[in-house]
Coordinates of C-alpha atoms (C1' of nucleotides) and ligand atoms in Angstrom, one line a residue:
Chain D
M68 CA 157.3 98.0 72.5
E69 CA 155.8 100.5 69.9
T70 CA 152.5 99.3 68.2
K71 CA 153.7 100.2 64.8
K72 CA 157.2 100.0 63.2
I73 CA 158.1 103.4 62.8
P74 CA 160.4 104.2 59.8
D75 CA 164.2 105.1 60.7
I76 CA 164.0 107.9 58.6
V77 CA 161.4 109.3 60.7
V78 CA 163.3 108.6 64.1
A79 CA 166.2 110.3 62.7
R80 CA 164.3 113.7 62.0
L81 CA 162.9 113.7 65.7
P82 CA 166.2 115.1 67.2
R83 CA 166.1 117.7 64.7
Y84 CA 162.4 118.7 65.8
L85 CA 163.7 118.6 69.4
Q86 CA 166.6 120.7 68.6
V87 CA 164.6 123.7 66.9
L88 CA 161.9 123.4 69.8
Q89 CA 164.6 123.9 72.5
H90 CA 165.7 127.0 70.7
M91 CA 162.2 128.4 70.4
K92 CA 161.6 127.5 74.4
Q93 CA 164.7 129.8 74.9
E94 CA 163.1 132.4 72.7
K95 CA 160.3 132.2 75.0
L96 CA 157.7 131.1 72.2
V97 CA 155.0 129.3 73.8
T98 CA 153.3 127.6 71.1
T99 CA 154.4 127.0 67.4
N100 CA 152.9 125.0 64.5
S101 CA 154.0 122.7 61.8
K102 CA 154.3 125.4 59.2
V103 CA 157.0 127.4 61.3
L104 CA 158.8 124.5 62.3
G105 CA 159.1 123.2 59.2
D106 CA 160.3 126.5 57.8
R107 CA 163.1 126.6 60.6
L108 CA 164.0 123.1 59.2
G109 CA 163.7 123.2 55.7
I110 CA 160.9 120.8 55.7
S111 CA 157.4 120.7 54.6
A112 CA 154.6 121.0 57.0
A113 CA 152.8 117.9 56.3
Q114 CA 156.3 116.0 56.9
I115 CA 156.1 117.2 60.3
R116 CA 152.7 116.6 61.1
K117 CA 152.9 113.2 59.5
D118 CA 156.1 112.3 61.3
L119 CA 154.6 113.4 64.7
S120 CA 151.4 111.6 64.2
Q121 CA 153.4 108.2 64.3
F122 CA 153.1 108.7 67.9
G123 CA 150.1 110.3 68.6
E124 CA 148.1 113.6 68.7
F125 CA 150.1 116.4 70.2
G126 CA 148.7 119.5 68.6
K127 CA 145.4 121.2 68.5
Q128 CA 143.8 122.2 65.4
G129 CA 143.5 126.1 64.8
T130 CA 146.5 126.4 67.4
G131 CA 149.4 124.3 66.6
Y132 CA 151.8 122.9 69.3
S133 CA 152.5 123.6 72.8
V134 CA 156.3 124.2 72.7
D135 CA 156.7 122.7 76.2
F136 CA 154.7 119.8 75.8
L137 CA 156.1 118.7 72.3
I138 CA 159.7 118.8 74.0
N139 CA 158.6 116.7 76.8
T140 CA 156.8 114.4 74.4
L141 CA 159.7 114.1 72.1
R142 CA 162.2 113.7 75.1
V143 CA 159.8 110.4 76.0
I144 CA 160.0 109.2 72.3
L145 CA 163.6 109.6 72.0
N146 CA 164.4 108.2 75.5
V147 CA 166.3 111.1 76.8
T148 CA 164.2 112.2 79.8
D149 CA 167.1 111.5 82.0
A150 CA 170.9 111.9 81.1
W151 CA 172.7 108.9 79.7
K152 CA 175.9 108.4 80.8
I153 CA 178.7 108.6 78.1
V154 CA 182.0 107.0 78.2
V155 CA 184.7 108.8 75.8
V156 CA 187.5 106.7 74.5
G157 CA 190.7 108.2 73.3
A158 CA 191.9 111.3 75.1
G159 CA 193.6 112.9 72.4
D160 CA 192.0 116.2 70.6
L161 CA 188.8 115.3 69.8
G162 CA 188.4 113.2 73.1
H163 CA 189.5 116.5 74.9
A164 CA 186.8 118.5 72.9
L165 CA 184.1 116.2 74.1
A166 CA 185.2 116.0 77.7
H167 CA 185.0 119.8 77.8
Y168 CA 181.9 120.3 76.0
Q169 CA 179.0 121.7 78.1
G170 CA 176.4 121.2 75.6
F171 CA 175.6 117.7 76.6
T172 CA 173.6 118.2 79.9
N173 CA 170.5 119.7 78.7
R174 CA 170.0 117.3 75.7
G175 CA 170.3 113.9 77.4
F176 CA 173.9 113.2 78.3
Q177 CA 176.8 113.5 80.3
V178 CA 180.3 112.5 79.7
S179 CA 181.1 110.1 82.8
M180 CA 184.6 108.6 82.0
V181 CA 187.3 109.1 79.6
F182 CA 190.0 106.5 78.6
D183 CA 193.3 106.2 76.9
N184 CA 196.2 103.9 76.7
D185 CA 198.8 106.2 76.3
P186 CA 200.6 106.1 79.6
R187 CA 201.5 109.8 79.2
L188 CA 197.9 110.5 79.3
I189 CA 196.6 108.2 81.8
G190 CA 196.1 110.0 85.3
K191 CA 196.2 113.6 83.7
Q192 CA 193.1 115.9 84.1
I193 CA 191.0 116.8 81.2
G194 CA 188.4 119.1 82.4
A195 CA 186.5 117.5 84.8
F196 CA 187.9 114.0 84.3
T197 CA 190.6 111.8 85.2
V198 CA 191.9 109.8 82.2
Q199 CA 191.9 106.3 82.7
D200 CA 193.9 103.1 81.3
T201 CA 191.8 101.4 78.7
A202 CA 193.4 98.0 80.2
D203 CA 190.8 98.8 83.1
L204 CA 187.5 99.8 80.6
I205 CA 185.8 96.8 80.4
D206 CA 185.2 96.5 84.3
K207 CA 184.9 100.2 85.3
V208 CA 182.4 100.8 82.3
R209 CA 180.4 97.4 83.3
A210 CA 180.5 98.5 86.8
A211 CA 179.2 102.2 86.0
E212 CA 176.4 100.5 83.8
I213 CA 177.3 102.8 80.9
H214 CA 175.5 102.1 77.4
V215 CA 176.8 104.8 75.3
A216 CA 180.1 105.5 74.1
M217 CA 182.0 108.1 71.9
L218 CA 184.8 106.6 70.2
T219 CA 187.9 109.1 69.5
V220 CA 190.6 106.7 68.9
P221 CA 192.7 106.4 65.6
A222 CA 191.1 104.2 62.9
S223 CA 193.6 101.3 63.4
A224 CA 192.5 100.9 67.0
A225 CA 188.7 101.5 66.4
Q226 CA 187.3 97.8 65.7
K227 CA 189.5 96.7 68.6
V228 CA 188.1 99.1 71.2
A229 CA 184.5 99.0 69.8
E230 CA 184.6 95.3 70.6
E231 CA 185.8 95.9 73.9
L232 CA 182.9 98.6 74.6
V233 CA 180.5 95.8 73.6
K234 CA 182.0 93.3 76.0
A235 CA 181.5 96.2 78.7
G236 CA 178.0 96.3 78.0
V237 CA 177.8 99.3 75.7
T238 CA 174.7 99.1 73.0
A239 CA 175.4 102.6 71.3
I240 CA 178.6 103.8 69.8
L241 CA 179.0 107.1 68.2
S242 CA 182.1 106.8 66.2
Y243 CA 184.5 109.5 64.9
A244 CA 187.5 107.0 63.1
P245 CA 186.8 106.9 59.2
I246 CA 186.2 103.5 59.0
V247 CA 183.3 100.9 59.0
L248 CA 182.7 99.0 62.3
N249 CA 182.0 95.4 62.5
L250 CA 179.7 94.7 65.5
P251 CA 176.7 92.3 66.2
H252 CA 173.3 93.7 65.0
N253 CA 172.2 94.4 68.2
I254 CA 174.4 97.5 68.6
Q255 CA 173.4 100.9 67.5
V256 CA 176.4 102.4 65.6
Q257 CA 176.7 105.9 64.4
Y258 CA 179.5 107.7 62.4
I259 CA 180.7 111.2 62.2
D260 CA 183.3 111.8 59.2
P261 CA 183.5 115.6 58.1
I262 CA 185.2 114.5 55.0
L263 CA 182.2 112.5 53.9
Q264 CA 180.4 115.8 54.4
L265 CA 182.8 118.0 52.7
Q266 CA 183.1 115.5 49.5
H267 CA 179.2 115.6 49.6
M268 CA 179.6 119.1 49.0
T269 CA 182.1 119.4 46.6
Y270 CA 180.2 117.2 44.2
Y271 CA 177.7 120.5 43.8
L272 CA 180.9 123.0 43.5
E273 CA 182.3 124.1 40.3
Chain U
M187 CA 176.8 119.5 33.8
E188 CA 175.9 116.1 34.4
T189 CA 173.4 114.8 31.5
K190 CA 170.7 113.7 34.0
K191 CA 170.1 115.0 37.5
I192 CA 171.5 112.3 39.9
P193 CA 169.7 112.0 43.3
D194 CA 171.4 113.8 46.4
I195 CA 171.0 110.3 48.3
V196 CA 173.2 108.7 45.5
V197 CA 175.7 111.8 45.7
A198 CA 175.7 111.2 49.6
R199 CA 176.7 107.6 49.5
L200 CA 179.7 108.1 47.1
P201 CA 181.8 109.6 49.3
R202 CA 181.3 106.4 51.3
Y203 CA 182.1 104.1 48.5
L204 CA 185.5 106.1 48.1
Q205 CA 186.1 105.8 51.8
V206 CA 186.0 101.9 51.7
L207 CA 187.8 101.8 48.2
Q208 CA 191.0 103.7 49.5
H209 CA 190.9 101.4 52.5
M210 CA 190.9 98.4 49.9
K211 CA 194.0 100.1 48.3
Q212 CA 195.7 100.4 51.2
E213 CA 195.1 96.6 51.7
K214 CA 196.6 96.1 48.4
L215 CA 193.3 95.0 46.7
V216 CA 193.4 95.6 43.0
T217 CA 189.9 94.8 42.2
T218 CA 186.8 94.3 43.8
N219 CA 183.1 94.0 43.2
S220 CA 179.8 95.3 44.1
K221 CA 178.9 92.4 46.7
V222 CA 182.4 93.1 48.3
L223 CA 181.5 96.7 48.6
G224 CA 178.0 96.0 49.8
D225 CA 179.2 93.9 52.4
R226 CA 181.7 96.1 53.8
L227 CA 179.1 98.9 53.9
G228 CA 176.1 97.5 54.7
I229 CA 174.5 98.4 51.4
S230 CA 173.3 95.8 48.7
A231 CA 175.1 95.1 45.7
A232 CA 172.4 96.0 43.5
Q233 CA 172.3 99.5 45.0
I234 CA 175.9 100.2 44.5
R235 CA 175.8 99.0 40.8
K236 CA 172.7 101.4 40.2
D237 CA 174.3 104.2 42.0
L238 CA 177.4 104.1 39.7
S239 CA 175.5 103.1 36.7
Q240 CA 174.3 106.9 37.1
F241 CA 177.6 108.0 35.9
G242 CA 178.9 105.7 33.5
E243 CA 180.4 102.2 32.9
F244 CA 183.0 101.5 35.0
G245 CA 183.1 97.5 35.8
K246 CA 184.0 94.5 34.0
Q247 CA 181.3 91.8 33.8
G248 CA 182.9 88.7 35.5
T249 CA 185.6 90.7 37.2
G250 CA 184.3 93.6 38.9
Y251 CA 186.0 96.9 39.3
S252 CA 189.6 98.0 39.4
V253 CA 190.1 99.3 42.9
D254 CA 192.5 102.3 41.5
F255 CA 190.0 102.9 38.4
L256 CA 186.9 103.3 40.6
I257 CA 188.9 105.6 43.0
N258 CA 189.8 107.9 40.4
T259 CA 186.4 108.0 38.9
L260 CA 184.8 108.8 42.3
R261 CA 187.4 111.5 42.7
V262 CA 186.5 112.9 39.4
I263 CA 182.8 112.8 40.1
L264 CA 183.1 114.3 43.7
N265 CA 185.4 117.0 42.5
V266 CA 188.2 115.9 44.8
T267 CA 190.9 115.4 42.5
D268 CA 192.9 118.5 43.8
A269 CA 192.9 119.5 47.5
W270 CA 190.2 122.3 48.3
K271 CA 191.7 124.9 50.6
I272 CA 189.7 125.1 53.9
V273 CA 189.3 128.1 56.3
V274 CA 188.4 127.1 60.0
V275 CA 186.7 129.6 62.2
G276 CA 186.7 129.4 65.9
A277 CA 190.1 128.3 67.2
G278 CA 188.7 126.6 70.4
D279 CA 188.6 122.9 71.0
L280 CA 187.3 121.7 67.9
G281 CA 189.1 123.9 65.7
H282 CA 192.3 123.1 67.4
A283 CA 191.4 119.6 66.8
L284 CA 190.6 120.0 63.0
A285 CA 194.0 122.2 62.7
H286 CA 195.9 119.3 64.0
Y287 CA 194.1 116.6 62.0
Q288 CA 196.3 115.0 59.3
G289 CA 193.7 113.1 57.7
F290 CA 192.5 115.5 55.2
T291 CA 195.1 115.6 52.6
N292 CA 194.6 112.3 50.9
R293 CA 190.9 112.8 50.8
G294 CA 190.8 116.0 48.9
F295 CA 191.1 118.9 51.4
Q296 CA 193.7 121.2 53.3
V297 CA 193.2 123.6 56.2
S298 CA 194.6 126.7 55.1
M299 CA 193.4 129.5 57.7
V300 CA 192.5 129.3 61.2
F301 CA 190.4 132.2 62.3
D302 CA 189.2 133.5 66.2
N303 CA 188.0 136.8 67.6
D304 CA 189.4 136.4 70.8
P305 CA 192.4 138.6 71.5
R306 CA 194.2 136.0 73.5
L307 CA 194.3 133.4 70.7
I308 CA 195.1 135.9 67.6
G309 CA 198.7 135.2 67.0
K310 CA 198.8 132.1 68.8
Q311 CA 200.4 129.3 66.8
I312 CA 197.8 125.8 66.4
G313 CA 199.7 123.2 64.7
A314 CA 201.1 124.9 61.6
F315 CA 198.4 128.1 61.7
T316 CA 198.5 131.1 63.2
V317 CA 195.4 131.9 64.4
Q318 CA 194.1 135.4 62.6
D319 CA 191.7 137.8 63.6
T320 CA 188.0 137.5 62.2
A321 CA 188.2 141.3 61.6
D322 CA 190.1 140.4 58.3
L323 CA 188.3 137.2 57.3
I324 CA 186.5 138.5 54.8
D325 CA 189.5 140.1 52.9
K326 CA 191.8 137.5 53.5
V327 CA 189.6 134.4 52.7
R328 CA 188.4 136.3 49.6
A329 CA 192.1 137.0 48.8
A330 CA 193.2 133.4 48.9
E331 CA 190.2 132.2 47.0
I332 CA 189.0 129.8 49.9
H333 CA 185.6 128.3 49.0
V334 CA 185.1 125.5 51.7
A335 CA 184.7 126.7 55.4
M336 CA 184.3 124.7 59.0
L337 CA 182.6 126.6 61.3
T338 CA 183.7 125.9 65.0
V339 CA 182.1 128.9 66.9
P340 CA 179.6 128.9 69.4
A341 CA 176.2 128.7 68.1
S342 CA 175.3 132.4 69.3
A343 CA 178.0 133.7 66.6
A344 CA 177.4 130.9 64.1
Q345 CA 174.8 132.7 61.9
K346 CA 176.7 136.2 61.8
V347 CA 180.4 134.3 61.1
A348 CA 178.5 132.2 58.4
E349 CA 177.0 135.6 56.6
E350 CA 180.7 136.8 56.4
L351 CA 182.1 133.6 54.8
V352 CA 179.4 133.9 52.3
K353 CA 180.7 137.5 51.7
A354 CA 184.1 136.0 51.4
G355 CA 183.1 133.7 48.6
V356 CA 182.8 130.6 50.6
T357 CA 180.0 128.5 49.1
A358 CA 180.2 125.2 51.3
I359 CA 180.0 125.2 55.0
L360 CA 180.5 122.6 57.4
S361 CA 179.0 123.7 60.8
Y362 CA 179.6 122.2 64.0
A363 CA 177.3 124.7 65.7
P364 CA 174.2 123.2 66.9
I365 CA 171.8 125.4 64.9
V366 CA 170.0 125.7 61.6
L367 CA 171.8 128.5 59.4
N368 CA 170.0 130.8 57.3
L369 CA 171.9 131.2 54.0
P370 CA 171.2 131.9 50.2
H371 CA 170.0 128.5 48.3
N372 CA 173.3 128.4 46.2
I373 CA 175.5 127.7 49.5
Q374 CA 176.0 124.4 50.3
V375 CA 175.7 123.7 53.7
Q376 CA 176.2 120.6 56.2
Y377 CA 175.9 119.9 59.7
I378 CA 177.9 117.9 62.6
D379 CA 175.8 117.5 65.7
P380 CA 176.9 114.5 67.3
I381 CA 173.8 114.7 70.0
L382 CA 171.4 114.6 67.2
Q383 CA 173.0 111.2 66.6
L384 CA 173.4 110.1 70.1
Q385 CA 169.3 110.8 70.5
H386 CA 168.7 108.9 67.3
M387 CA 170.4 105.8 68.9
T388 CA 168.9 106.4 72.1
Y389 CA 165.3 105.8 70.7
Y390 CA 166.5 102.1 70.0
L391 CA 167.9 101.6 73.7
E392 CA 165.9 100.2 76.4
Chain A
dC242 C1' 188.9 76.2 23.3
dA243 C1' 184.2 74.8 25.3
dA244 C1' 181.8 74.7 29.4
dG245 C1' 180.6 76.5 33.4
dA246 C1' 181.3 80.0 36.9
dT247 C1' 181.0 85.3 37.7
dT248 C1' 179.6 89.7 37.7
dT249 C1' 178.2 93.8 35.5
dG250 C1' 174.4 97.2 33.9
dT251 C1' 169.9 97.9 33.9
dG252 C1' 164.6 97.9 32.7
dA253 C1' 160.5 96.1 35.6
dA254 C1' 158.9 95.5 39.9
dT255 C1' 158.2 96.3 44.8
dA256 C1' 158.8 99.3 48.4
dT257 C1' 159.3 103.1 50.8
dT258 C1' 158.8 108.3 51.1
dA259 C1' 156.7 112.7 50.7
dT260 C1' 153.1 115.5 49.3
dA261 C1' 148.5 117.3 48.5
dG262 C1' 144.1 118.0 50.1
dC263 C1' 140.2 118.1 53.3
dA264 C1' 137.1 117.1 57.1
dA265 C1' 137.2 118.1 61.9
dT266 C1' 138.1 121.4 65.4
dA267 C1' 139.5 125.2 67.8
dA268 C1' 139.9 130.4 68.1
dA269 C1' 139.2 134.7 66.8
dT270 C1' 136.0 138.0 65.0
dT271 C1' 131.6 140.2 64.3
Chain H
dA11 C1' 126.0 132.9 68.0
dA12 C1' 127.2 132.9 63.8
dT13 C1' 131.0 133.5 60.4
dT14 C1' 135.4 133.5 59.4
dT15 C1' 140.2 131.9 59.8
dA16 C1' 143.7 129.0 61.2
dT17 C1' 145.6 124.5 61.9
dT18 C1' 145.5 119.5 62.8
dG19 C1' 145.4 114.5 61.6
dC20 C1' 144.9 111.2 58.2
dT21 C1' 143.7 109.1 53.8
dA22 C1' 144.8 108.7 48.8
dT23 C1' 148.0 110.1 45.8
dA24 C1' 152.4 111.0 43.8
dA25 C1' 157.1 110.8 43.4
dT26 C1' 161.4 108.1 45.0
dA27 C1' 164.1 104.6 45.9
dT28 C1' 165.4 100.0 46.4
dT29 C1' 165.6 95.4 44.8
dC30 C1' 164.9 91.7 41.5
dA31 C1' 166.3 89.3 37.9
dC32 C1' 168.5 88.3 33.6
dA33 C1' 171.1 89.2 29.0
dA34 C1' 175.5 90.2 28.0
dA35 C1' 180.4 89.9 28.9
dT36 C1' 184.2 88.2 30.9
dC37 C1' 187.2 85.1 33.1
dT38 C1' 188.4 80.2 34.9
dT39 C1' 189.5 75.9 34.2
dG40 C1' 190.3 71.4 32.8
Ligands
NAD76 N1 190.7 115.6 65.1 C1 189.7 115.8 64.0 O1 189.3 116.7 63.7 C2 189.3 114.5 63.4 C3 188.8 114.7 62.2 C4 188.1 113.8 61.5 C5 188.3 112.3 61.9 N2 188.8 112.3 63.1 C6 189.2 110.9 63.5 O2 188.8 111.0 65.1 C7 189.9 109.9 65.6 C8 190.4 110.9 66.8 O3 191.1 111.7 66.2 P1 192.1 112.5 67.2 O4 192.3 114.0 66.3 O5 191.2 113.0 68.6 O6 193.0 112.1 67.3 P2 194.6 111.9 68.4 O7 195.5 111.3 67.9 O8 194.7 113.2 68.6 O9 194.0 111.0 69.6 C9 193.7 109.8 69.5 C10 193.8 109.2 71.0 O10 193.4 107.8 71.0 C11 194.5 107.2 71.7 N3 194.5 105.7 71.6 C12 195.3 105.1 70.8 N4 194.8 104.0 70.5 C13 194.0 103.6 71.7 C14 193.4 102.4 72.1 N5 193.8 101.2 71.6 N6 192.8 102.6 73.3 C15 192.8 103.8 73.9 N7 193.1 104.8 73.1 C16 194.0 104.8 72.4 C17 195.8 107.8 71.4 O11 196.5 107.6 72.6 C18 195.3 109.3 71.4 O12 195.3 109.8 72.6 C19 190.6 109.6 64.9 O13 190.1 108.2 64.2 C20 190.7 110.6 63.7 O14 190.8 109.9 62.3 C21 189.5 113.2 63.7
NAD77 N1 183.6 120.6 71.8 C1 182.6 119.5 71.2 O1 182.9 118.3 71.4 C2 181.4 119.8 70.9 C3 180.4 118.9 70.6 C4 179.0 119.3 69.9 C5 179.1 120.4 69.1 N2 180.0 121.5 69.4 C6 179.9 123.0 68.9 O2 181.0 123.2 68.1 C7 181.1 124.5 68.3 C8 182.6 124.7 68.7 O3 183.1 124.1 70.0 P1 184.3 124.5 70.7 O4 184.3 123.1 72.2 O5 185.2 124.0 69.9 O6 184.0 125.4 71.3 P2 185.0 126.7 72.2 O7 184.1 127.5 73.1 O8 186.2 125.7 72.7 O9 185.6 127.4 70.9 C9 185.0 128.5 70.2 C10 185.7 129.5 69.5 O10 184.9 130.6 68.7 C11 185.8 131.7 69.2 N3 184.6 132.6 68.7 C12 183.5 133.2 69.3 N4 182.9 133.7 68.6 C13 183.6 134.1 67.5 C14 183.2 134.9 66.4 N5 182.3 135.5 66.0 N6 184.3 134.8 65.4 C15 185.5 134.2 65.6 N7 185.4 133.3 66.5 C16 184.8 133.2 67.7 C17 185.9 131.6 70.4 O11 186.8 132.4 71.0 C18 186.4 130.2 70.9 O12 187.8 130.3 70.7 C19 180.3 125.0 69.4 O13 178.9 125.6 68.3 C20 179.8 123.9 69.9 O14 178.6 124.1 70.4 C21 181.1 121.3 70.2

DNA sequence: CAAGATTTGTGAATATTATAGCAATAAATT
DNA sequence: AATTTATTGCTATAATATTCACAAATCTTG
């Protein structure tokens, strides 16, 4: 349990800090500071210091932050020190892309199972995974103790599948279906809908 | 030009309102109100009224909002009355998924061109599109007067390709590469990185 | 058609979030 | 070892965002 309540908007920025820090590590940078981090992210230095200070004191006056130490600290805070197993439901185009994607492993995740309900897909190989029948989803996901899901089924199936995932013990769902899911309050839900972001941008275009 | 400056956070919510309204229209709902909209979105009714009031008076006391009228109004505000042409750069797994996706058309967009620099892909057919050589990107995108792009190349190529898109006259880029792009201030940029959202959720998991 | 029920749009009141600024500390320089 | 420079963490302040609450307008119902 955290000592004070951390604003969600602060939590949402931490993964971005971690992303940039991991790039810095690849560039062999050993230390950094709030100014440099902020410039890379388009965020003020004060904001970054304030955000981090919610969790402890990780920097050194005059020097800044150790890249390695801050990466490790953020991984602990964000709970991604080990790799979370992920179940992908919907083995269509997006499910395919996710199953192939190599970028999960060093950021705290690994795809572990892929499901679909189309008989033509069940049993087929996608990358390292054999597509499994959603009829078995609840049992298999529960048995594997998977708590994170990515949902890439059509909007019309998303609510029903999401409810099954919850029954299977999943507590965090990242949905690509362009529809708002109705789930218990203790379930974490996030959405990816590129069109929302495109429309946000077109507002500012001529 | 808007009379007053609208907060960006308000603009970001409008596409969500539009999304839910379009679902309501599919459900044959003729009118709605701020309470119902808010419940579907997990937003307070007051917030929705306040947001909309920034742009005018679109409701009727006692009745609420006409679904059709509000959809049209939001489409005008968000500048998606016609379909924006989109160029997809990177014809890999994600580019493939985007080129196949049928959900753009009735939400204000249409994929128009797909580019890649891999000789094995150039000339290949992906859905309705022939993959074109990025060597020709600047000329062809400029000639077609395309101003919106989706970037699905590896992170290592993203900055360079983004700069070419800007040279081609693109002013809005939705990037799937997990890297912060450095572009002129007049260019709209948004990112999709599922891992940022997964890490946001794992913060709250046990 | 009057009385009661709804629901908007908005000014005022709260609540939340971001920025500014500085004492404290660490390192670099002379 | 004293001085200068850099940078944190945090408090105070400023700026933004959300919610409240109500007059005004419209619908519903008997
Ligand atoms: N492809 C894109 O670029 C894109 C863009 C924006 C949004 N989306 C959304 O993402 C989701 C997936 O898109 P896609 O392009 O991969 O679609 P797709 O049609 O290629 O794949 C969907 C898969 O889900 C499977 N499916 C359907 N019902 C199911 C069920 N009840 N249980 C298990 N599997 C089921 C289908 O058999 C299919 O394989 C959709 O909701 C779509 O609207 C996709
Ligand atoms: N696949 C996923 O689910 C997923 C998830 C998260 C992030 N991403 C990110 O999205 C991007 C695309 O992912 P993907 O899985 O489609 O990758 P991919 O490797 O399947 O496709 C990338 C494509 O870009 C092309 N390309 C490379 N350099 C290019 C250049 N200079 N000009 C034009 N084309 C070029 C390649 O030939 C390839 O066809 C990557 O940045 C990846 O990190 C993907």
